[in-house]
Amino acid sequence: MGLNDSSPGAMRNGRGLSDQWAESVVVRPRTTERHITVHKRLVLGFAASILTLIVVTAVAVALSVRYEECSGRDSEGLPAEPGSRGGTPRLNGSRADRTGEDEQPWKNSRLPGTLRPRHYDLRLNVCMDNFTFSGEVSIELECLNATRFIVLHADRLEVDRVSVTVEGGASGRQLSKPGGGVIRVHRHFAHAANQMYVLVLHRELKPLRLYRLNISYDAAIEDELLGFFRSSYTQNRERRYLAVTQFSPIHARKAFPCFDEPVYKATFSLGLRHDAQYASLSNMPVESSSLSDEDGWLTNMFARTPRMSTYYLAWAVCNFTFRETQTDGGVTIRLYARPDAISSGSGDYALHITERLLGFYQDFFKVQYSLPKLDLLAVPKHPYAAMENWGLSVFVEQKILLDADVSSSSYQMELTMVVVHEICHQWFGDLVTPMWWEDVWLKEGFAHFFEYVGTDFLFPKWNMEKQRFLTDVLHEVMLLDGLSSSHPISQEVEQATDIDRVFDWIAYKKGAALIRMLANVMGRTLFQKGLNDYLLSHMYSNAARDDLWNKLTQAMRSEGRDIDIGEMMDRWTLQMGYPVITISKNQSQQLPTHYIIVTQEHFLYGQEVKKNLSLQWQVPLTVALGNSSSVYSERLLWINNNTEIHRLGRMDDNSWLLGNINQTGYFRVNYDLQNWKLLIQQLHTRPQVISVGNRAGLIDDAFNLARAGYLPQGVPLQLIGYLPEETSFLPWHAASRALYQLDKLLDRTDEYRLFSDYVLKQVASRYHQLGWPTYGPGTEASVLQASYQTEELQRELIMLACSFGNKQCHRQAVAFISDWISSNKNRIPPNIRDVVYCTGVSLMDEDVWEFIWMKFHSTSVVSEKKILLEALTCSDNTFLLNRLLNLSLTSDLVPEQDVIDVIIHVGRNPQGRNLAWKYFREKWDVLNARYGEALFMNSKLISGVTEFLNTDTELDELKDFIQSSGVGAGPALPRALEIVEGNVRWHRLHRRQFYQWLRKPPSSSLG
């Protein structure tokens, strides 16, 4: 302390003490006495210097220890340095540099980017007796930026031991010391808020060096359908168990510590040890197996995977059996399922089409399937329809097992499309993975689009991409995307809690619709060329939307077509919603009659909601002229502005305009009332002049434009007056969907019979003409036949007739049910069983409900089980509906993944709507706890229960519910609120006009 007083410069710089002494030597006289004094002072000064250095060193060490203690705390610590960024770093760059590393990187929502995993060596001991497992993971890490922290993901894992060693240089050069050096771990701890695990090291990891992180841990095999979870089934009256993984999107961390973000691709070597009565599966084939002499347990070592994201790693422990086939290229395909399902041949259909689909995708993408095998695993319980784990795709049984004798054509079609979707993911998802969740549509949109393209390859006469795509994808998603609560297809994702919300129909269905629009603009050849370049450039890696746009633009320019795909598509992917394009003939005397006026504006259902006038799209509008005998002068126009004038062709008073030919574009089309009148007249006289796709599109656009207030209510009702002449399934299906929406708005109004009678009038003649299908040996309906479209039309007409109260339809359904009960032989044709079951339960007594309930429990056919359960929700008896609701949630009599469907279907029943709405609110905490983490499930439940609420009282109840319980439901509740507000608004603004038109003679004019 005295030293500091006599030499104030000593602590200011490293030369202060010696400089001061040097100065005194120079200026004072050099006498002997003075020399001695100076010598003493030099000795004392030197001693003081040594003492000062010791003190400074001690203080520095103390501060260093204190800092590490603070850094190791979960809830406290030093703040980040001023200026440190809190963004979302990419793997190839870090927010931290050598001198300014984030002092608590585990408190950020994203991993810090200082380390990159190269390989995981994972060993698991799986105990099926008590549903626990222990694991050891060894991760080879490459250091990208110097750091003293290792931060990775872990959730619900009890970490036992950790260690870190130096491996060598990133180039593969090994250290001179064998095995590398051990790096001391000062502290390790979990940071539960971000599901991260942190190791604080005693010294820094150096860039371009390799390290090995070893962690041993214990965990439970959960019962909640995510991570590594268990399931069960009954075989020969014995309950058997299996355990399987579901890691997407962020649940690999529940099974092993890992860098659980898509961009951190690595290779994986997996070993599974378990009781020898079970078999185990993973992404790759078993490389070696061994039985322990001590306990008889089996250890399977699986081959090393290619580079892939953590959420595509998968494994299963089960005692299933399998059937297999092999492609011409030598890929082994196996389908694993319950032994009785395999022996009955229920998996054969999926196995057969998978073999064909691998060949189709390899030919289409010009990229080979990358793995030596592909397993399809059918499990009794799963949160989703399926999951595309690379080489081990997992399906819920209902989406992959088919009994041809009792399954309907619609069930077979749905199953087919699920398989087509998952196989596509082996390229779009597994091979090339979106860099981050904001572009999840890059994989889900492509897989959803190829559901229809791939199914057309399997069954060309189904014509899925040109027909069913319109009603099941385009029309479906435009209902959601026309809401002000919609969102862009590419969304910013910061927190883990935000990831679930990007997995919605906007990502899947809008993604598919935009890809279809783009494919039609480019043409199939250039589209395929661009996709091939994209896959080859990014295989075993990650990609963002700009990577796709660049490859597609290059493909276009290779053929001399100078279209910037990125500039065009960013308008569609970065903006919410879609435009309504209004086409009208030029009414100005200053322009010739062959000019048309085209406008675009943001389509919204709520006219009271202020439109965003700044939204504009680059619209590829196909437009044509038509008359009573033909369509002509078809052209592609690019609409970039709010209003444009284009030359088309000479028109007279009888010529009509038709936009969005075959509905390839993602937008609605409106016309002036005179053009609507001409189109309706054409449909009533010669409908076949307009293509089947455009007939369906006109129906869908008219009903939705009227609902949003762009058209008078009478326009769509007069338009469907032509339906008695319609012979194709698709327009009937489009009308059925629109009428179903109206039915749920009107089914509790006093004048409902006006509406139902009008619908029955349109249905009657075609329904009686096609009649009912027959059922007997050799006459079972089969979608493999060319008559698929006819069978689907027949089913659609029967469903409409029975739903809206056709007496003959009711009698036939009751007769079928009565015959089944009396003979105990089900002679109801598979294609209409769901309609007959529901109609019978709604019309007949409680004994019929009990009979269906008994059959639901006794059948082992998954497709039959599904429609029997739905039929139970059709009863008019509220006591039975309430009993079903309570049994579904409080017992194991209803499969866990079917509980939500029970609640939704009860809510669709007019007699059960209030019951389901009340039950949903009372049980919300239980439902949210059970399904809150599962993608889609909460959103599906909220939408299904609320979408048909339409009174002021129900709207107030929904607002109260949102205020009290809205946390944790993401965007589903705001969307539900907007839909119900729209329902109430429609009643207030349009119901009177709607019923007024129905009272008029059919020949009345538009309006």
mmCIF file with all atom_site columns, N, CA, C and O in Angstrom, residues 54-77:
data_model
loop_
_atom_site.group_PDB
_atom_site.id
_atom_site.type_symbol
_atom_site.label_atom_id
_atom_site.label_alt_id
_atom_site.label_comp_id
_atom_site.label_asym_id
_atom_site.label_entity_id
_atom_site.label_seq_id
_atom_site.pdbx_PDB_ins_code
_atom_site.Cartn_x
_atom_site.Cartn_y
_atom_site.Cartn_z
_atom_site.occupancy
_atom_site.B_iso_or_equiv
_atom_site.pdbx_formal_charge
_atom_site.auth_seq_id
_atom_site.auth_comp_id
_atom_site.auth_asym_id
_atom_site.auth_atom_id
_atom_site.pdbx_PDB_model_num
ATOM 1  N N  . ILE A 1 54 ? 3.660   -10.007 -7.189  1.00 0.00 ? 54 ILE A N  1
ATOM 2  C CA . ILE A 1 54 ? 3.010   -11.110 -6.468  1.00 0.00 ? 54 ILE A CA 1
ATOM 3  C C  . ILE A 1 54 ? 1.571   -10.741 -6.135  1.00 0.00 ? 54 ILE A C  1
ATOM 4  O O  . ILE A 1 54 ? 0.637   -11.525 -6.316  1.00 0.00 ? 54 ILE A O  1
ATOM 5  N N  . VAL A 1 55 ? 1.379   -9.501  -5.647  1.00 0.00 ? 55 VAL A N  1
ATOM 6  C CA . VAL A 1 55 ? 0.029   -9.043  -5.283  1.00 0.00 ? 55 VAL A CA 1
ATOM 7  C C  . VAL A 1 55 ? -0.892  -9.013  -6.512  1.00 0.00 ? 55 VAL A C  1
ATOM 8  O O  . VAL A 1 55 ? -2.031  -9.467  -6.493  1.00 0.00 ? 55 VAL A O  1
ATOM 9  N N  . VAL A 1 56 ? -0.376  -8.447  -7.622  1.00 0.00 ? 56 VAL A N  1
ATOM 10 C CA . VAL A 1 56 ? -1.168  -8.344  -8.863  1.00 0.00 ? 56 VAL A CA 1
ATOM 11 C C  . VAL A 1 56 ? -1.568  -9.729  -9.357  1.00 0.00 ? 56 VAL A C  1
ATOM 12 O O  . VAL A 1 56 ? -2.710  -9.968  -9.759  1.00 0.00 ? 56 VAL A O  1
ATOM 13 N N  . THR A 1 57 ? -0.610  -10.665 -9.305  1.00 0.00 ? 57 THR A N  1
ATOM 14 C CA . THR A 1 57 ? -0.907  -12.036 -9.756  1.00 0.00 ? 57 THR A CA 1
ATOM 15 C C  . THR A 1 57 ? -1.982  -12.678 -8.898  1.00 0.00 ? 57 THR A C  1
ATOM 16 O O  . THR A 1 57 ? -2.914  -13.326 -9.387  1.00 0.00 ? 57 THR A O  1
ATOM 17 N N  . ALA A 1 58 ? -1.873  -12.495 -7.583  1.00 0.00 ? 58 ALA A N  1
ATOM 18 C CA . ALA A 1 58 ? -2.870  -13.072 -6.669  1.00 0.00 ? 58 ALA A CA 1
ATOM 19 C C  . ALA A 1 58 ? -4.260  -12.517 -6.946  1.00 0.00 ? 58 ALA A C  1
ATOM 20 O O  . ALA A 1 58 ? -5.256  -13.233 -6.949  1.00 0.00 ? 58 ALA A O  1
ATOM 21 N N  . VAL A 1 59 ? -4.342  -11.203 -7.163  1.00 0.00 ? 59 VAL A N  1
ATOM 22 C CA . VAL A 1 59 ? -5.637  -10.567 -7.455  1.00 0.00 ? 59 VAL A CA 1
ATOM 23 C C  . VAL A 1 59 ? -6.218  -11.112 -8.751  1.00 0.00 ? 59 VAL A C  1
ATOM 24 O O  . VAL A 1 59 ? -7.409  -11.406 -8.873  1.00 0.00 ? 59 VAL A O  1
ATOM 25 N N  . ALA A 1 60 ? -5.356  -11.250 -9.761  1.00 0.00 ? 60 ALA A N  1
ATOM 26 C CA . ALA A 1 60 ? -5.832  -11.755 -11.069 1.00 0.00 ? 60 ALA A CA 1
ATOM 27 C C  . ALA A 1 60 ? -6.393  -13.164 -10.955 1.00 0.00 ? 60 ALA A C  1
ATOM 28 O O  . ALA A 1 60 ? -7.437  -13.498 -11.531 1.00 0.00 ? 60 ALA A O  1
ATOM 29 N N  . VAL A 1 61 ? -5.683  -14.028 -10.198 1.00 0.00 ? 61 VAL A N  1
ATOM 30 C CA . VAL A 1 61 ? -6.161  -15.404 -10.004 1.00 0.00 ? 61 VAL A CA 1
ATOM 31 C C  . VAL A 1 61 ? -7.500  -15.409 -9.293  1.00 0.00 ? 61 VAL A C  1
ATOM 32 O O  . VAL A 1 61 ? -8.438  -16.134 -9.650  1.00 0.00 ? 61 VAL A O  1
ATOM 33 N N  . ALA A 1 62 ? -7.599  -14.561 -8.247  1.00 0.00 ? 62 ALA A N  1
ATOM 34 C CA . ALA A 1 62 ? -8.858  -14.498 -7.492  1.00 0.00 ? 62 ALA A CA 1
ATOM 35 C C  . ALA A 1 62 ? -10.002 -14.057 -8.387  1.00 0.00 ? 62 ALA A C  1
ATOM 36 O O  . ALA A 1 62 ? -11.107 -14.604 -8.340  1.00 0.00 ? 62 ALA A O  1
ATOM 37 N N  . LEU A 1 63 ? -9.753  -13.048 -9.204  1.00 0.00 ? 63 LEU A N  1
ATOM 38 C CA . LEU A 1 63 ? -10.799 -12.561 -10.121 1.00 0.00 ? 63 LEU A CA 1
ATOM 39 C C  . LEU A 1 63 ? -11.182 -13.634 -11.130 1.00 0.00 ? 63 LEU A C  1
ATOM 40 O O  . LEU A 1 63 ? -12.350 -13.784 -11.494 1.00 0.00 ? 63 LEU A O  1
ATOM 41 N N  . SER A 1 64 ? -10.186 -14.376 -11.603 1.00 0.00 ? 64 SER A N  1
ATOM 42 C CA . SER A 1 64 ? -10.464 -15.432 -12.580 1.00 0.00 ? 64 SER A CA 1
ATOM 43 C C  . SER A 1 64 ? -11.366 -16.503 -11.993 1.00 0.00 ? 64 SER A C  1
ATOM 44 O O  . SER A 1 64 ? -12.337 -16.943 -12.606 1.00 0.00 ? 64 SER A O  1
ATOM 45 N N  . VAL A 1 65 ? -11.064 -16.923 -10.750 1.00 0.00 ? 65 VAL A N  1
ATOM 46 C CA . VAL A 1 65 ? -11.892 -17.943 -10.084 1.00 0.00 ? 65 VAL A CA 1
ATOM 47 C C  . VAL A 1 65 ? -13.298 -17.425 -9.877  1.00 0.00 ? 65 VAL A C  1
ATOM 48 O O  . VAL A 1 65 ? -14.289 -18.103 -10.126 1.00 0.00 ? 65 VAL A O  1
ATOM 49 N N  . ARG A 1 66 ? -13.394 -16.162 -9.439  1.00 0.00 ? 66 ARG A N  1
ATOM 50 C CA . ARG A 1 66 ? -14.710 -15.558 -9.207  1.00 0.00 ? 66 ARG A CA 1
ATOM 51 C C  . ARG A 1 66 ? -15.514 -15.519 -10.509 1.00 0.00 ? 66 ARG A C  1
ATOM 52 O O  . ARG A 1 66 ? -16.706 -15.793 -10.540 1.00 0.00 ? 66 ARG A O  1
ATOM 53 N N  . TYR A 1 67 ? -14.843 -15.174 -11.611 1.00 0.00 ? 67 TYR A N  1
ATOM 54 C CA . TYR A 1 67 ? -15.522 -15.109 -12.913 1.00 0.00 ? 67 TYR A CA 1
ATOM 55 C C  . TYR A 1 67 ? -16.084 -16.463 -13.316 1.00 0.00 ? 67 TYR A C  1
ATOM 56 O O  . TYR A 1 67 ? -17.223 -16.588 -13.755 1.00 0.00 ? 67 TYR A O  1
ATOM 57 N N  . GLU A 1 68 ? -15.276 -17.526 -13.120 1.00 0.00 ? 68 GLU A N  1
ATOM 58 C CA . GLU A 1 68 ? -15.745 -18.851 -13.507 1.00 0.00 ? 68 GLU A CA 1
ATOM 59 C C  . GLU A 1 68 ? -16.925 -19.281 -12.658 1.00 0.00 ? 68 GLU A C  1
ATOM 60 O O  . GLU A 1 68 ? -17.857 -19.924 -13.132 1.00 0.00 ? 68 GLU A O  1
ATOM 61 N N  . GLU A 1 69 ? -16.907 -18.905 -11.365 1.00 0.00 ? 69 GLU A N  1
ATOM 62 C CA . GLU A 1 69 ? -18.036 -19.239 -10.517 1.00 0.00 ? 69 GLU A CA 1
ATOM 63 C C  . GLU A 1 69 ? -19.294 -18.538 -11.006 1.00 0.00 ? 69 GLU A C  1
ATOM 64 O O  . GLU A 1 69 ? -20.383 -19.108 -11.057 1.00 0.00 ? 69 GLU A O  1
ATOM 65 N N  . CYS A 1 70 ? -19.133 -17.257 -11.401 1.00 0.00 ? 70 CYS A N  1
ATOM 66 C CA . CYS A 1 70 ? -20.295 -16.517 -11.901 1.00 0.00 ? 70 CYS A CA 1
ATOM 67 C C  . CYS A 1 70 ? -20.777 -17.099 -13.213 1.00 0.00 ? 70 CYS A C  1
ATOM 68 O O  . CYS A 1 70 ? -21.971 -17.218 -13.447 1.00 0.00 ? 70 CYS A O  1
ATOM 69 N N  . SER A 1 71 ? -19.837 -17.458 -14.090 1.00 0.00 ? 71 SER A N  1
ATOM 70 C CA . SER A 1 71 ? -20.228 -18.013 -15.391 1.00 0.00 ? 71 SER A CA 1
ATOM 71 C C  . SER A 1 71 ? -20.956 -19.318 -15.234 1.00 0.00 ? 71 SER A C  1
ATOM 72 O O  . SER A 1 71 ? -21.800 -19.675 -16.042 1.00 0.00 ? 71 SER A O  1
ATOM 73 N N  . GLY A 1 72 ? -20.584 -20.081 -14.192 1.00 0.00 ? 72 GLY A N  1
ATOM 74 C CA . GLY A 1 72 ? -21.196 -21.380 -14.019 1.00 0.00 ? 72 GLY A CA 1
ATOM 75 C C  . GLY A 1 72 ? -22.597 -21.348 -13.490 1.00 0.00 ? 72 GLY A C  1
ATOM 76 O O  . GLY A 1 72 ? -23.301 -22.330 -13.523 1.00 0.00 ? 72 GLY A O  1
ATOM 77 N N  . ARG A 1 73 ? -23.022 -20.200 -12.958 1.00 0.00 ? 73 ARG A N  1
ATOM 78 C CA . ARG A 1 73 ? -24.373 -20.146 -12.414 1.00 0.00 ? 73 ARG A CA 1
ATOM 79 C C  . ARG A 1 73 ? -25.397 -20.121 -13.523 1.00 0.00 ? 73 ARG A C  1
ATOM 80 O O  . ARG A 1 73 ? -25.205 -19.521 -14.557 1.00 0.00 ? 73 ARG A O  1
ATOM 81 N N  . ASP A 1 74 ? -26.513 -20.750 -13.279 1.00 0.00 ? 74 ASP A N  1
ATOM 82 C CA . ASP A 1 74 ? -27.603 -20.788 -14.255 1.00 0.00 ? 74 ASP A CA 1
ATOM 83 C C  . ASP A 1 74 ? -28.387 -19.486 -14.250 1.00 0.00 ? 74 ASP A C  1
ATOM 84 O O  . ASP A 1 74 ? -28.755 -18.959 -15.271 1.00 0.00 ? 74 ASP A O  1
ATOM 85 N N  . SER A 1 75 ? -28.656 -18.970 -13.057 1.00 0.00 ? 75 SER A N  1
ATOM 86 C CA . SER A 1 75 ? -29.577 -17.845 -12.961 1.00 0.00 ? 75 SER A CA 1
ATOM 87 C C  . SER A 1 75 ? -28.890 -16.503 -12.806 1.00 0.00 ? 75 SER A C  1
ATOM 88 O O  . SER A 1 75 ? -29.516 -15.471 -12.899 1.00 0.00 ? 75 SER A O  1
ATOM 89 N N  . GLU A 1 76 ? -27.559 -16.493 -12.517 1.00 0.00 ? 76 GLU A N  1
ATOM 90 C CA . GLU A 1 76 ? -26.868 -15.230 -12.317 1.00 0.00 ? 76 GLU A CA 1
ATOM 91 C C  . GLU A 1 76 ? -25.620 -15.216 -13.171 1.00 0.00 ? 76 GLU A C  1
ATOM 92 O O  . GLU A 1 76 ? -25.245 -16.189 -13.783 1.00 0.00 ? 76 GLU A O  1
ATOM 93 N N  . GLY A 1 77 ? -24.907 -14.093 -13.143 1.00 0.00 ? 77 GLY A N  1
ATOM 94 C CA . GLY A 1 77 ? -23.641 -14.035 -13.831 1.00 0.00 ? 77 GLY A CA 1
ATOM 95 C C  . GLY A 1 77 ? -23.401 -12.657 -14.386 1.00 0.00 ? 77 GLY A C  1
ATOM 96 O O  . GLY A 1 77 ? -24.232 -11.762 -14.302 1.00 0.00 ? 77 GLY A O  1
#
